Amino acid sequence: MTRAWQRMLSGRRLDLLDPTPMDIEISDIAHGLSFVARWNGQTSGDWPYSVAEHSLLVEEILGRIDPQAGVPARLAALLHDAPEYVIGDMISPVKAAIGPDYTELDARLTAAIHIRFGLPAQLPAPLKKRIKQADKLSARMEAVQIAGFTETEASRYFGKAAEDITRGLSLKLRPPMETRQAFLARFSDLITALN
């Protein structure tokens, strides 16, 4: 029999084909995301740039794009790549090659994660669009600052720079445990405000 579940450090058993909110723990998400490298690890610096670090930046950028964004929107931004704690961060060309199977798996995990933390299973389209905008701005910063893209390449794939939004922001490359703690601290602030 093929196994479609993973044992998490929390002791939870997450079924990838049928994930339930009760099998989701923020400690597992933070731990996993802090060890998952963006850009398949093809970045400069002494530490990989993790999905957890990227998620913190996306949440901060969303707040700059939409200063009126409420706590649920900020939490959704922080958790926008949360499924990657178990399925990893696949670069866009790999996602395109895999096709709808990846999208469906990601959607199932996202829904379970959202429900677990008090968000709607599917986010409203306008919020998804703003989070995607923040995600692209983060990716553009990463592409130029640590992934070897030229400004021209970055503009072609991720859009033009938005200095008015990203001014003063910088990428952080730090040990996974520091990133995990920062992610958990921000999650704690948001979930406390939400409740």
GROMACS .gro file of C-alpha atoms in nm:
model
  195
    1MET     CA    1   0.000   0.000   0.000
    2THR     CA    2   0.132   0.344  -0.094
    3ARG     CA    3   0.172   0.579   0.201
    4ALA     CA    4   0.028   0.927   0.140
    5TRP     CA    5   0.084   1.076   0.485
    6GLN     CA    6   0.378   1.227   0.666
    7ARG     CA    7   0.456   1.214   1.036
    8MET     CA    8   0.527   1.562   1.166
    9LEU     CA    9   0.759   1.653   1.453
   10SER     CA   10   0.452   1.751   1.657
   11GLY     CA   11   0.339   1.389   1.629
   12ARG     CA   12   0.057   1.473   1.389
   13ARG     CA   13   0.005   1.252   1.086
   14LEU     CA   14  -0.079   1.467   0.786
   15ASP     CA   15  -0.264   1.289   0.504
   16LEU     CA   16  -0.165   1.469   0.185
   17LEU     CA   17  -0.464   1.334  -0.007
   18ASP     CA   18  -0.716   1.431   0.260
   19PRO     CA   19  -0.561   1.686   0.498
   20THR     CA   20  -0.772   1.794   0.792
   21PRO     CA   21  -0.737   2.113   0.995
   22MET     CA   22  -0.679   1.908   1.310
   23ASP     CA   23  -0.357   1.768   1.161
   24ILE     CA   24  -0.208   2.114   1.112
   25GLU     CA   25   0.025   2.265   1.374
   26ILE     CA   26   0.196   2.603   1.337
   27SER     CA   27   0.513   2.461   1.493
   28ASP     CA   28   0.537   2.209   1.208
   29ILE     CA   29   0.475   2.480   0.948
   30ALA     CA   30   0.734   2.717   1.096
   31HIS     CA   31   0.992   2.442   1.133
   32GLY     CA   32   0.943   2.308   0.781
   33LEU     CA   33   0.933   2.647   0.609
   34SER     CA   34   1.250   2.760   0.787
   35PHE     CA   35   1.437   2.470   0.626
   36VAL     CA   36   1.284   2.495   0.275
   37ALA     CA   37   1.509   2.698   0.046
   38ARG     CA   38   1.366   2.936  -0.210
   39TRP     CA   39   1.510   2.929  -0.563
   40ASN     CA   40   1.608   2.562  -0.514
   41GLY     CA   41   1.890   2.693  -0.297
   42GLN     CA   42   2.051   2.877  -0.589
   43THR     CA   43   2.110   3.196  -0.393
   44SER     CA   44   2.414   3.382  -0.269
   45GLY     CA   45   2.494   3.413   0.100
   46ASP     CA   46   2.595   3.195   0.390
   47TRP     CA   47   2.243   3.067   0.453
   48PRO     CA   48   1.966   2.958   0.217
   49TYR     CA   49   1.686   3.208   0.179
   50SER     CA   50   1.396   3.017   0.333
   51VAL     CA   51   1.027   3.014   0.255
   52ALA     CA   52   0.966   3.125   0.615
   53GLU     CA   53   1.180   3.435   0.557
   54HIS     CA   54   1.003   3.500   0.226
   55SER     CA   55   0.665   3.467   0.400
   56LEU     CA   56   0.761   3.726   0.661
   57LEU     CA   57   0.862   3.965   0.382
   58VAL     CA   58   0.542   3.906   0.183
   59GLU     CA   59   0.333   3.984   0.491
   60GLU     CA   60   0.527   4.307   0.545
   61ILE     CA   61   0.494   4.408   0.180
   62LEU     CA   62   0.119   4.343   0.189
   63GLY     CA   63   0.097   4.590   0.478
   64ARG     CA   64   0.271   4.850   0.262
   65ILE     CA   65   0.052   4.781  -0.043
   66ASP     CA   66  -0.262   4.799   0.171
   67PRO     CA   67  -0.205   4.986   0.500
   68GLN     CA   68  -0.569   4.915   0.588
   69ALA     CA   69  -0.523   4.538   0.556
   70GLY     CA   70  -0.677   4.374   0.857
   71VAL     CA   71  -0.532   4.097   1.069
   72PRO     CA   72  -0.696   3.816   0.865
   73ALA     CA   73  -0.537   3.952   0.546
   74ARG     CA   74  -0.197   3.982   0.713
   75LEU     CA   75  -0.226   3.627   0.850
   76ALA     CA   76  -0.325   3.498   0.506
   77ALA     CA   77  -0.016   3.668   0.361
   78LEU     CA   78   0.209   3.511   0.625
   79LEU     CA   79   0.061   3.169   0.545
   80HIS     CA   80   0.046   3.212   0.165
   81ASP     CA   81   0.314   2.946   0.106
   82ALA     CA   82   0.240   2.735   0.416
   83PRO     CA   83   0.171   2.413   0.217
   84GLU     CA   84   0.536   2.417   0.120
   85TYR     CA   85   0.626   2.298   0.470
   86VAL     CA   86   0.533   1.952   0.347
   87ILE     CA   87   0.549   1.969  -0.034
   88GLY     CA   88   0.855   2.190  -0.067
   89ASP     CA   89   0.907   2.500  -0.276
   90MET     CA   90   0.891   2.417  -0.643
   91ILE     CA   91   1.010   2.681  -0.884
   92SER     CA   92   0.752   2.797  -1.138
   93PRO     CA   93   0.892   2.592  -1.428
   94VAL     CA   94   0.855   2.271  -1.222
   95LYS     CA   95   0.499   2.362  -1.120
   96ALA     CA   96   0.413   2.420  -1.485
   97ALA     CA   97   0.560   2.082  -1.579
   98ILE     CA   98   0.363   1.899  -1.308
   99GLY     CA   99   0.042   2.081  -1.396
  100PRO     CA  100  -0.296   2.054  -1.223
  101ASP     CA  101  -0.193   1.779  -0.980
  102TYR     CA  102   0.037   2.022  -0.796
  103THR     CA  103  -0.230   2.292  -0.794
  104GLU     CA  104  -0.490   2.055  -0.648
  105LEU     CA  105  -0.254   1.930  -0.376
  106ASP     CA  106  -0.161   2.287  -0.285
  107ALA     CA  107  -0.529   2.390  -0.273
  108ARG     CA  108  -0.624   2.101  -0.040
  109LEU     CA  109  -0.343   2.181   0.200
  110THR     CA  110  -0.414   2.555   0.187
  111ALA     CA  111  -0.782   2.501   0.271
  112ALA     CA  112  -0.695   2.284   0.574
  113ILE     CA  113  -0.437   2.537   0.694
  114HIS     CA  114  -0.675   2.830   0.653
  115ILE     CA  115  -0.958   2.658   0.838
  116ARG     CA  116  -0.720   2.554   1.119
  117PHE     CA  117  -0.628   2.917   1.184
  118GLY     CA  118  -0.967   3.081   1.138
  119LEU     CA  119  -0.941   3.194   0.777
  120PRO     CA  120  -1.182   3.104   0.497
  121ALA     CA  121  -1.083   2.790   0.306
  122GLN     CA  122  -1.064   3.001  -0.010
  123LEU     CA  123  -0.962   3.365   0.014
  124PRO     CA  124  -1.165   3.636  -0.161
  125ALA     CA  125  -1.024   3.711  -0.507
  126PRO     CA  126  -0.925   4.075  -0.427
  127LEU     CA  127  -0.719   3.959  -0.127
  128LYS     CA  128  -0.555   3.680  -0.328
  129LYS     CA  129  -0.461   3.940  -0.588
  130ARG     CA  130  -0.300   4.172  -0.330
  131ILE     CA  131  -0.107   3.883  -0.175
  132LYS     CA  132   0.010   3.776  -0.522
  133GLN     CA  133   0.127   4.132  -0.585
  134ALA     CA  134   0.326   4.127  -0.259
  135ASP     CA  135   0.462   3.783  -0.349
  136LYS     CA  136   0.583   3.906  -0.689
  137LEU     CA  137   0.750   4.211  -0.535
  138SER     CA  138   0.927   3.987  -0.288
  139ALA     CA  139   1.033   3.748  -0.566
  140ARG     CA  140   1.165   4.041  -0.767
  141MET     CA  141   1.375   4.162  -0.473
  142GLU     CA  142   1.506   3.809  -0.419
  143ALA     CA  143   1.580   3.759  -0.789
  144VAL     CA  144   1.801   4.067  -0.811
  145GLN     CA  145   1.957   4.067  -0.464
  146ILE     CA  146   2.041   3.698  -0.414
  147ALA     CA  147   1.940   3.485  -0.716
  148GLY     CA  148   2.163   3.638  -0.985
  149PHE     CA  149   1.896   3.801  -1.206
  150THR     CA  150   1.971   4.127  -1.383
  151GLU     CA  151   1.725   4.414  -1.345
  152THR     CA  152   1.608   4.351  -1.702
  153GLU     CA  153   1.544   3.980  -1.637
  154ALA     CA  154   1.368   4.054  -1.309
  155SER     CA  155   1.141   4.308  -1.478
  156ARG     CA  156   1.057   4.059  -1.753
  157TYR     CA  157   0.958   3.780  -1.514
  158PHE     CA  158   0.837   3.961  -1.203
  159GLY     CA  159   0.734   4.307  -1.320
  160LYS     CA  160   0.884   4.647  -1.259
  161ALA     CA  161   1.040   4.746  -0.930
  162ALA     CA  162   0.809   4.929  -0.691
  163GLU     CA  163   1.054   5.140  -0.494
  164ASP     CA  164   0.772   5.330  -0.326
  165ILE     CA  165   0.659   5.002  -0.165
  166THR     CA  166   0.988   4.819  -0.107
  167ARG     CA  167   1.206   5.115  -0.004
  168GLY     CA  168   1.398   5.032   0.314
  169LEU     CA  169   1.324   4.660   0.299
  170SER     CA  170   1.610   4.414   0.283
  171LEU     CA  171   1.639   4.039   0.261
  172LYS     CA  172   1.748   3.852   0.571
  173LEU     CA  173   1.969   3.546   0.547
  174ARG     CA  174   1.992   3.382   0.886
  175PRO     CA  175   2.007   3.040   1.046
  176PRO     CA  176   1.685   2.837   1.019
  177MET     CA  177   1.620   2.843   1.392
  178GLU     CA  178   1.628   3.225   1.399
  179THR     CA  179   1.390   3.241   1.105
  180ARG     CA  180   1.161   2.985   1.267
  181GLN     CA  181   1.144   3.193   1.585
  182ALA     CA  182   1.071   3.511   1.388
  183PHE     CA  183   0.796   3.335   1.194
  184LEU     CA  184   0.640   3.196   1.512
  185ALA     CA  185   0.659   3.534   1.684
  186ARG     CA  186   0.482   3.709   1.396
  187PHE     CA  187   0.221   3.434   1.378
  188SER     CA  188   0.164   3.466   1.753
  189ASP     CA  189   0.110   3.842   1.723
  190LEU     CA  190  -0.138   3.796   1.438
  191ILE     CA  191  -0.333   3.504   1.586
  192THR     CA  192  -0.362   3.686   1.920
  193ALA     CA  193  -0.497   3.995   1.744
  194LEU     CA  194  -0.732   3.778   1.539
  195ASN     CA  195  -0.878   3.612   1.846
   0.00000   0.00000   0.00000
